[in-house]
PDB file of C-alpha atoms in Angstrom:
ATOM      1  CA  UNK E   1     -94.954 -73.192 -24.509  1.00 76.00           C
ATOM      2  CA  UNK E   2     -93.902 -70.905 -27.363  1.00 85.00           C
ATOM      3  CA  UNK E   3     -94.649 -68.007 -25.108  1.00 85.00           C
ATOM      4  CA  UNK E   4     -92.291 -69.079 -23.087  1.00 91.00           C
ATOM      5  CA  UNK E   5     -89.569 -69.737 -25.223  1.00 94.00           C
ATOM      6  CA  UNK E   6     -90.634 -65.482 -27.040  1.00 95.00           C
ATOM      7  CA  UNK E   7     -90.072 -64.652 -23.437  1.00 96.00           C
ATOM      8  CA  UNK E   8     -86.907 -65.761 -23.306  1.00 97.00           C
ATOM      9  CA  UNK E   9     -85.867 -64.634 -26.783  1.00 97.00           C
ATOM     10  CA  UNK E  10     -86.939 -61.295 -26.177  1.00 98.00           C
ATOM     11  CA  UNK E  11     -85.141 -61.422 -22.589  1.00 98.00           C
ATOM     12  CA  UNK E  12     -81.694 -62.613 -24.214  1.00 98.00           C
ATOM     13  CA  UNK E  13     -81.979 -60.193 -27.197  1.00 98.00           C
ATOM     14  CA  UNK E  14     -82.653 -57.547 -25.083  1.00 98.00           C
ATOM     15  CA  UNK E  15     -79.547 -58.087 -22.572  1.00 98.00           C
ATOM     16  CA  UNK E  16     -77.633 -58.723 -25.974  1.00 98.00           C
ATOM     17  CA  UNK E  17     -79.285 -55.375 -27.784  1.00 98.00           C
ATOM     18  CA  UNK E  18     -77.505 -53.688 -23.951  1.00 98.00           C
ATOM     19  CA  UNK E  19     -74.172 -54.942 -24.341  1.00 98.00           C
ATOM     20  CA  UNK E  20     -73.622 -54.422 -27.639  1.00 96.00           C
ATOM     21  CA  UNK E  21     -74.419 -50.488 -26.984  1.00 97.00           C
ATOM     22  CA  UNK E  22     -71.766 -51.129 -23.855  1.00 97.00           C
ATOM     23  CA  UNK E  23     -69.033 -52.168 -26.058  1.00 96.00           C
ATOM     24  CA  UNK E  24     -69.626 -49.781 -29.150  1.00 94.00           C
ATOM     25  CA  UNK E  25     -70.279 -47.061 -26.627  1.00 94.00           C
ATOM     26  CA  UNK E  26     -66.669 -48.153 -24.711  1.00 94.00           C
ATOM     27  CA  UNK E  27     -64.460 -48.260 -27.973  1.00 93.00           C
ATOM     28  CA  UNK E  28     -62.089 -45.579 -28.080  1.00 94.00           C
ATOM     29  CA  UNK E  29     -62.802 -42.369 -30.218  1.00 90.00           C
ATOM     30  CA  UNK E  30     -60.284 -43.511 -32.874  1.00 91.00           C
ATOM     31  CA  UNK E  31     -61.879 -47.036 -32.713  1.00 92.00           C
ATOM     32  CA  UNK E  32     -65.201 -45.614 -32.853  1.00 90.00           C
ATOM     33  CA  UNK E  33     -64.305 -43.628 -35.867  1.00 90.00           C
ATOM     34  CA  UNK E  34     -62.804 -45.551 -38.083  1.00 90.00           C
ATOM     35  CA  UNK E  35     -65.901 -48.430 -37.044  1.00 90.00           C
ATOM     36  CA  UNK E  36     -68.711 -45.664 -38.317  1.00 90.00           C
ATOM     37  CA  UNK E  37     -66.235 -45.084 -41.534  1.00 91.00           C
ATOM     38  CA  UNK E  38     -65.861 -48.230 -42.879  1.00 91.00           C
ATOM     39  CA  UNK E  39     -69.675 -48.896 -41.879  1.00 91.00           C
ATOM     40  CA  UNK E  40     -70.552 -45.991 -44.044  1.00 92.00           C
ATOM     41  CA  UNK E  41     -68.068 -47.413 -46.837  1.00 91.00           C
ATOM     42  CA  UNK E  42     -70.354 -50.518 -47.160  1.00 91.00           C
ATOM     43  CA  UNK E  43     -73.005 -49.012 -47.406  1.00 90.00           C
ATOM     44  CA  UNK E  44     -72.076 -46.382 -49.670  1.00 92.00           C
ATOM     45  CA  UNK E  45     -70.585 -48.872 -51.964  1.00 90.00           C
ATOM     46  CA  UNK E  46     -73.777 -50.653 -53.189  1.00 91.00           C
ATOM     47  CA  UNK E  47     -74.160 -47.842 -54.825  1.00 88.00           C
ATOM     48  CA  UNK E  48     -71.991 -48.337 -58.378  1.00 89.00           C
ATOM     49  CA  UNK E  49     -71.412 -44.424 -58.865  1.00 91.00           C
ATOM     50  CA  UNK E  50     -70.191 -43.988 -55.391  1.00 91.00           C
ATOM     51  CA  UNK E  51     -67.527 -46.931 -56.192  1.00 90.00           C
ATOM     52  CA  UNK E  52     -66.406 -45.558 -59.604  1.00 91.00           C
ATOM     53  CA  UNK E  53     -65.687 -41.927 -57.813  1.00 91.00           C
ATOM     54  CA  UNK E  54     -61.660 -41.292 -57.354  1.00 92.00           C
ATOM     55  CA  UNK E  55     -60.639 -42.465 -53.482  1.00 92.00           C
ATOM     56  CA  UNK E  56     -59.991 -38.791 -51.961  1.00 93.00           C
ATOM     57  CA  UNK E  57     -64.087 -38.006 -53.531  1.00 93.00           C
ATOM     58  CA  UNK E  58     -65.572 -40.977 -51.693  1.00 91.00           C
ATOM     59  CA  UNK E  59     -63.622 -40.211 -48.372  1.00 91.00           C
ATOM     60  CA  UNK E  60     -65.024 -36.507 -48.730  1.00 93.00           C
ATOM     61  CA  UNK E  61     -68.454 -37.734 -49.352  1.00 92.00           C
ATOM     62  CA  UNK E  62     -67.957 -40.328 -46.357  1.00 92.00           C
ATOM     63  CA  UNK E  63     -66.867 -37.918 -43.814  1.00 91.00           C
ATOM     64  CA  UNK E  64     -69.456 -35.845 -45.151  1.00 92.00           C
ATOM     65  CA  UNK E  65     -72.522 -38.510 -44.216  1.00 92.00           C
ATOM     66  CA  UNK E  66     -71.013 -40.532 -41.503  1.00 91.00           C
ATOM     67  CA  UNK E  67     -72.881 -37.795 -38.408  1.00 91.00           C
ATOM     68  CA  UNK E  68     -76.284 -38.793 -40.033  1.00 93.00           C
ATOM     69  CA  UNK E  69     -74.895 -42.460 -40.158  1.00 92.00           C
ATOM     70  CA  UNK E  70     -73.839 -42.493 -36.685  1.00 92.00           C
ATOM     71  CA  UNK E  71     -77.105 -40.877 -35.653  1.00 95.00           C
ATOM     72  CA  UNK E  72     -79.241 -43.054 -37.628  1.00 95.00           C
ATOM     73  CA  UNK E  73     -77.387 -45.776 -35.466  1.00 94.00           C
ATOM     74  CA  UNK E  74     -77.963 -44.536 -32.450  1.00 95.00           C
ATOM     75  CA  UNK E  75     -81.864 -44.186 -33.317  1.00 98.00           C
ATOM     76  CA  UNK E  76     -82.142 -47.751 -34.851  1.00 97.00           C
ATOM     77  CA  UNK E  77     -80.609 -49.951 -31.854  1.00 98.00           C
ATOM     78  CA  UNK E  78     -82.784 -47.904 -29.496  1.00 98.00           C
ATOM     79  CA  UNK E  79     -85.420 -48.772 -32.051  1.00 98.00           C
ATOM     80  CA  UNK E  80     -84.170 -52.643 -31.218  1.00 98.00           C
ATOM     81  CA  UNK E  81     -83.830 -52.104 -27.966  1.00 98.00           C
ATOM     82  CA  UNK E  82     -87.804 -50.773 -27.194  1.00 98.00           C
ATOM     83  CA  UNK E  83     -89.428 -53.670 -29.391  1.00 98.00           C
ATOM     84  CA  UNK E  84     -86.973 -56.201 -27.358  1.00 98.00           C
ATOM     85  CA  UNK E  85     -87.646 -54.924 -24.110  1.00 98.00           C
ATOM     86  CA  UNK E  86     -91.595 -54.169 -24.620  1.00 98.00           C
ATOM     87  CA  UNK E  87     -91.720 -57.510 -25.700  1.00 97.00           C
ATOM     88  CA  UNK E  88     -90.124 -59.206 -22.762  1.00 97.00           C
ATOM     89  CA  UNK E  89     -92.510 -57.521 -20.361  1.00 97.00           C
ATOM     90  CA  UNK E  90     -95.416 -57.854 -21.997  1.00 95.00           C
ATOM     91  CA  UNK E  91     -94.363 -61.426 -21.887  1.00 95.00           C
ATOM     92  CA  UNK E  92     -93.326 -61.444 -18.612  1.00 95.00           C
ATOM     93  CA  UNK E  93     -95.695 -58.986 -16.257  1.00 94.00           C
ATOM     94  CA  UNK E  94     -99.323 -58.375 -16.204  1.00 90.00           C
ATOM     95  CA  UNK E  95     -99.076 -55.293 -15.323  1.00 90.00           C
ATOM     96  CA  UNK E  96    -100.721 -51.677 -16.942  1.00 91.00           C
ATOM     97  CA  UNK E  97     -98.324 -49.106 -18.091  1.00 95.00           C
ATOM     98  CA  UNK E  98     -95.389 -51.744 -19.236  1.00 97.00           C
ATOM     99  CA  UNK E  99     -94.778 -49.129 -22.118  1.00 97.00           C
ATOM    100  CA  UNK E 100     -93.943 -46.394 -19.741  1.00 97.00           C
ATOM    101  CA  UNK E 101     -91.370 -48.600 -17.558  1.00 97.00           C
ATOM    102  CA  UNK E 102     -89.783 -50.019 -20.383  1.00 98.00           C
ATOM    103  CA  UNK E 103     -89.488 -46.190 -21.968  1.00 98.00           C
ATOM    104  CA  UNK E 104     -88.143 -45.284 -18.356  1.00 98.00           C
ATOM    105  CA  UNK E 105     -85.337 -47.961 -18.645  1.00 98.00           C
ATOM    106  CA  UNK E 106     -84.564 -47.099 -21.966  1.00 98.00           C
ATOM    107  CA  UNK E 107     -83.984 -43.703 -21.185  1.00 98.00           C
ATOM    108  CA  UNK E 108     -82.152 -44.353 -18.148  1.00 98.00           C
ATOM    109  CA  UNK E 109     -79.942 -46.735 -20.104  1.00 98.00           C
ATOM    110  CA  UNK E 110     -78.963 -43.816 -22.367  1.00 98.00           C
ATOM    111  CA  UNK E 111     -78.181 -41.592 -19.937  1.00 98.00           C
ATOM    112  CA  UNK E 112     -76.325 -44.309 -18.422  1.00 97.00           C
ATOM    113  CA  UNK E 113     -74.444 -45.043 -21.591  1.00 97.00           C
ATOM    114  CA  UNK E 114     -73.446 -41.675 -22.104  1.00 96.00           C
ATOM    115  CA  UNK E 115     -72.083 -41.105 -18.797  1.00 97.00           C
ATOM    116  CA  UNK E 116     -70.355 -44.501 -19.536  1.00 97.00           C
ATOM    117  CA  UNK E 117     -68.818 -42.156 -22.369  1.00 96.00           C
ATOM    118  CA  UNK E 118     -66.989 -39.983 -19.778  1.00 94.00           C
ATOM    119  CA  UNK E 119     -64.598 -42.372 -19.117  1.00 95.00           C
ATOM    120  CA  UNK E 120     -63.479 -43.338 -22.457  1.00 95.00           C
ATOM    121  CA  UNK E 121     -60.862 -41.868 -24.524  1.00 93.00           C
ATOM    122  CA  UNK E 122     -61.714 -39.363 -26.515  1.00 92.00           C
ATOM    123  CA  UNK E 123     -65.708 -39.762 -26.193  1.00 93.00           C
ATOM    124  CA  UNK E 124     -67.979 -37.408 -24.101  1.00 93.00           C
ATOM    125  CA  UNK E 125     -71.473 -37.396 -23.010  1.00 93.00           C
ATOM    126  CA  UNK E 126     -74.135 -35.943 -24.938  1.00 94.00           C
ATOM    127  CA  UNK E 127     -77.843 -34.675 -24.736  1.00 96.00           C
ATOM    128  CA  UNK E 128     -78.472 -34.818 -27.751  1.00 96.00           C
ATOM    129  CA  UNK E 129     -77.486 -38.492 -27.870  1.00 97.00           C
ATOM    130  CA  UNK E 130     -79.377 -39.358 -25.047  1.00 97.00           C
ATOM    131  CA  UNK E 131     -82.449 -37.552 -27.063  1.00 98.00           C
ATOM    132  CA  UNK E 132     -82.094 -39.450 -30.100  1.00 98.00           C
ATOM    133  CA  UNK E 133     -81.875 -43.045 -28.396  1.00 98.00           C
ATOM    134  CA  UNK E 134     -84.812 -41.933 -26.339  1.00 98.00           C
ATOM    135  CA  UNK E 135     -87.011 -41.403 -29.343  1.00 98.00           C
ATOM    136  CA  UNK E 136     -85.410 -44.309 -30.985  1.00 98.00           C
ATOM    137  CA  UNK E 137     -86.915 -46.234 -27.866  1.00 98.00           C
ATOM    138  CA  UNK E 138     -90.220 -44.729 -28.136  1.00 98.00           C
ATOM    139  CA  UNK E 139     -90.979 -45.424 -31.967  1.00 98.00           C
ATOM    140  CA  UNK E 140     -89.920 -48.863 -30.805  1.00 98.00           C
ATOM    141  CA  UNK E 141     -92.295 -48.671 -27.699  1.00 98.00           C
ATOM    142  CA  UNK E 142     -94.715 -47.392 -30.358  1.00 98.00           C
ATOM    143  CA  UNK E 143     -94.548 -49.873 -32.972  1.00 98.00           C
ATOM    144  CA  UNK E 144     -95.309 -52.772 -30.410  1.00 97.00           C
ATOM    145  CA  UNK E 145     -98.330 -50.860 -29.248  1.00 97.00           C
ATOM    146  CA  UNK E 146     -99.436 -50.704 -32.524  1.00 97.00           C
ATOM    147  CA  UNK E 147     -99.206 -53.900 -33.354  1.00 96.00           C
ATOM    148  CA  UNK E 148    -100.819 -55.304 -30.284  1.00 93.00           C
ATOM    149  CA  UNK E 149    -103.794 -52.975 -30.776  1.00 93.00           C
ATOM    150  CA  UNK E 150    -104.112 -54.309 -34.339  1.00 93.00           C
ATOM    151  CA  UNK E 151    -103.752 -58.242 -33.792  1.00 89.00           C
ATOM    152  CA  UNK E 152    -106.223 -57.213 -30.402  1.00 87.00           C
ATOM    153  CA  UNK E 153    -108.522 -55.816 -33.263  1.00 87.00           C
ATOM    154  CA  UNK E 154    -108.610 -58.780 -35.296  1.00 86.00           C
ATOM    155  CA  UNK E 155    -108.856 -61.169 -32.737  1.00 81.00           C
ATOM    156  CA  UNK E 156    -112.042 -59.580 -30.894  1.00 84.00           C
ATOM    157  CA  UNK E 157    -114.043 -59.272 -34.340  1.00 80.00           C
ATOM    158  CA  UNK E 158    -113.235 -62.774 -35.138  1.00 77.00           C
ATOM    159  CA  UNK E 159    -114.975 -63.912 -31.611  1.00 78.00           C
ATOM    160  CA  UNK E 160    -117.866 -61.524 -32.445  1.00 76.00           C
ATOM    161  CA  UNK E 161    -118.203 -63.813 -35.782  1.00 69.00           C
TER     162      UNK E 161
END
């Protein structure tokens, strides 16, 4: 029962983890912009020397971190996105080489996305892009692997005992 209910889960968090890179990935450049800024703002502002700093200083030191922020984003719901969708078919199909579809639909979701890009205003498509949320996918491809292996580990030398 429960790995039904994980197959679902994963299954709905992956079509959610898709969407939500549709609709960031279909704001408008301005939109887009000013969503990364005031992203970076909160995070920047946990920080109590970053808050005491003079207005025009913190907007210099946002502008000045928001590519890595944005590219850190791109890498991290890829991340989500490889776990989710890993999950699901492990869950779902008995099948060998799950890791390599779900890397294959991962990548072609990027490309996908960025292409989306094309036909927004003021976005474009980019390689690089697609690059990063490719390797975002795979360290989240990875990181199931891994933990498979390991609880596969454990649970063959507790039979053996």
């Amino acid at each position: 029962m429960y790995k039904k209910i994980f197959k679902w889960v994963f299954w709905a968090t992956t079509v959610a983890l898709m969407i939500c890179i549709f609709l960031l990935s279909h704001q408008v450049a301005n939109k887009s912009q000013k969503t990364s800024e005031s992203f970076t703002r909160t995070i920047l502002s946990v920080s109590k020397s970053f808050n005491e700093l003079p207005e025009i200083k913190q907007t210099q030191i946002i502008e000045n971190v928001q590519f890595s922020v944005r590219k850190a984003a791109h890498f991290s719901i890829y991340v989500a996105l490889g776990i989710s969708l890993l999950s699901a078919m492990f869950l779902t199909f008995k099948k060998r080489f799950l890791w390599l579809y779900s890397f294959i639909v991962c990548v072609l979701y990027a490309v996908s996305d960025e292409i989306h890009q094309l036909f927004v205003v003021g976005r474009s498509c980019k390689i690089g892009d697609v690059f990063i949320d490719s390797m975002g996918a795979l360290s989240g491809i990875l990181i199931v692997l891994i933990i498979t292996s390991l609880y596969k580990i454990k649970k063959t030398k507790k039979a053996k005992r």
